[in-house]
Coordinates of C-alpha atoms in Angstrom, one line a residue:
V1 CA -14.6 6.9 -18.3
Q2 CA -13.8 3.5 -18.0
L3 CA -11.5 1.5 -16.0
V4 CA -11.3 -2.4 -15.6
E5 CA -9.4 -4.9 -14.1
S6 CA -9.0 -8.1 -15.4
G7 CA -6.9 -11.3 -14.4
G8 CA -7.3 -12.5 -11.1
G9 CA -8.3 -15.9 -9.7
L10 CA -7.2 -18.3 -7.5
V11 CA -3.3 -19.5 -7.1
Q12 CA -0.8 -21.5 -4.7
A13 CA 1.5 -19.9 -2.6
G14 CA 4.5 -19.0 -4.8
G15 CA 2.3 -18.9 -8.1
S16 CA 2.3 -16.1 -10.1
L17 CA -0.4 -14.0 -11.8
R18 CA -0.9 -10.7 -14.3
L19 CA -3.8 -7.8 -13.8
S20 CA -4.3 -5.7 -16.3
C21 CA -6.3 -2.9 -15.4
A22 CA -7.5 -2.3 -19.7
T23 CA -8.4 2.2 -19.7
A24 CA -11.4 3.4 -21.7
G25 CA -12.7 7.0 -21.5
L26 CA -9.3 9.2 -20.9
S27 CA -6.5 11.2 -22.2
F28 CA -4.7 7.6 -21.4
D29 CA -0.5 9.6 -21.7
T30 CA -1.6 12.3 -18.5
Y31 CA -2.8 9.7 -15.8
A32 CA -0.8 7.9 -13.9
I33 CA -2.0 4.8 -13.0
G34 CA -2.2 3.0 -9.1
W35 CA -3.6 -0.7 -7.9
F36 CA -4.6 -0.5 -4.3
R37 CA -5.8 -3.6 -2.4
Q38 CA -8.3 -4.3 0.3
A39 CA -8.1 -7.4 1.5
P40 CA -12.2 -8.6 4.2
G41 CA -11.8 -6.6 7.8
K42 CA -8.4 -4.3 6.7
E43 CA -8.4 -0.7 5.0
R44 CA -7.3 -0.3 1.6
E45 CA -3.5 -0.4 0.1
L46 CA -1.9 0.9 -2.4
V47 CA 0.1 -1.3 -3.7
S48 CA 2.6 -0.4 -6.9
C49 CA 1.9 2.6 -9.1
A50 CA 3.5 4.4 -12.3
G51 CA 3.4 7.6 -13.0
T52 CA 3.0 8.5 -17.4
H53 CA 6.2 6.9 -18.9
N54 CA 7.3 5.1 -17.2
V55 CA 9.3 8.0 -16.0
I56 CA 8.6 6.9 -11.5
K57 CA 7.5 3.6 -10.8
W58 CA 7.1 3.0 -6.0
Y59 CA 5.8 -0.9 -4.4
L60 CA 4.7 -1.4 -1.0
D61 CA 7.7 -2.9 0.8
S62 CA 5.8 -5.6 0.7
V63 CA 6.2 -6.9 -2.2
K64 CA 8.9 -5.5 -3.7
G65 CA 10.9 -8.1 -5.8
R66 CA 8.1 -10.1 -6.3
F67 CA 5.0 -7.9 -8.5
T68 CA 5.6 -5.7 -11.2
I69 CA 4.1 -2.5 -12.8
S70 CA 4.3 -1.4 -16.6
R71 CA 2.0 0.5 -19.0
D72 CA 1.3 -0.2 -22.3
N73 CA 0.4 3.4 -23.4
A74 CA -0.6 2.1 -26.9
K75 CA -2.9 -0.6 -25.8
N76 CA -4.0 1.9 -22.5
T77 CA -3.4 -0.4 -20.3
V78 CA -1.3 -1.0 -17.2
Y79 CA -0.5 -4.2 -15.9
L80 CA 0.2 -5.7 -12.9
Q81 CA 3.1 -9.3 -12.8
M82 CA 2.6 -10.7 -9.3
D83 CA 4.9 -13.2 -8.8
D84 CA 6.3 -16.0 -6.0
L85 CA 2.3 -14.9 -4.4
K86 CA 1.6 -15.1 -0.6
P87 CA -1.6 -16.1 1.1
E88 CA -1.6 -12.0 2.6
D89 CA -1.5 -11.2 -0.8
T90 CA -4.7 -11.9 -0.6
A91 CA -6.8 -9.5 -1.0
T92 CA -9.7 -8.3 -4.5
Y93 CA -7.6 -5.4 -6.1
Y94 CA -8.8 -1.9 -7.9
C95 CA -6.9 0.1 -10.5
S96 CA -7.2 3.5 -9.7
G97 CA -6.5 6.8 -11.9
G98 CA -5.4 10.6 -12.1
E99 CA -4.9 13.0 -14.2
V100 CA -1.1 14.7 -13.1
S101 CA 0.8 17.7 -14.3
T102 CA 4.2 16.3 -13.8
E103 CA 6.4 12.7 -14.5
G104 CA 6.6 13.1 -11.3
E105 CA 3.4 12.0 -9.8
C106 CA 3.1 8.5 -9.4
Y107 CA -0.9 7.2 -9.4
G108 CA -4.1 8.9 -9.0
T109 CA -7.8 8.4 -7.2
D110 CA -10.0 9.9 -9.5
Y111 CA -11.1 6.7 -11.0
W112 CA -11.4 3.1 -10.1
G113 CA -12.5 -0.6 -11.3
K114 CA -14.5 -2.9 -9.8
G115 CA -12.0 -5.0 -9.0
T116 CA -10.5 -8.1 -9.4
L117 CA -10.7 -10.9 -7.6
V118 CA -6.8 -12.3 -6.1
T119 CA -6.9 -15.3 -3.4
V120 CA -4.0 -17.5 -2.3
S121 CA -3.6 -21.0 -1.5
S122 CA -1.5 -22.3 0.9

């Protein structure tokens, strides 16, 4: 099983990035995918997640209205569109996948990617 993040980089405040989490080796339709982030000196936190078939989505309060998660089941990929980025969004972003038994489960942590760094300058 592989989860590979991409799309991070350096962007000015107010800018946008789209992160991708490409998966392989798992039954994508039965895996919920979450995006986490970890800033230096801080704990890893869940930013957003999407259950199977996009039935359920969740966002951290501080990113609501700015970030959008989506799944492309044809490409086995989950995206995190990040708009109006702020310096406090600076972190390494990780995607995680977990097999779930219901469409109402939003994320799982069976497998992790290695992360992609997002840096937002003021």
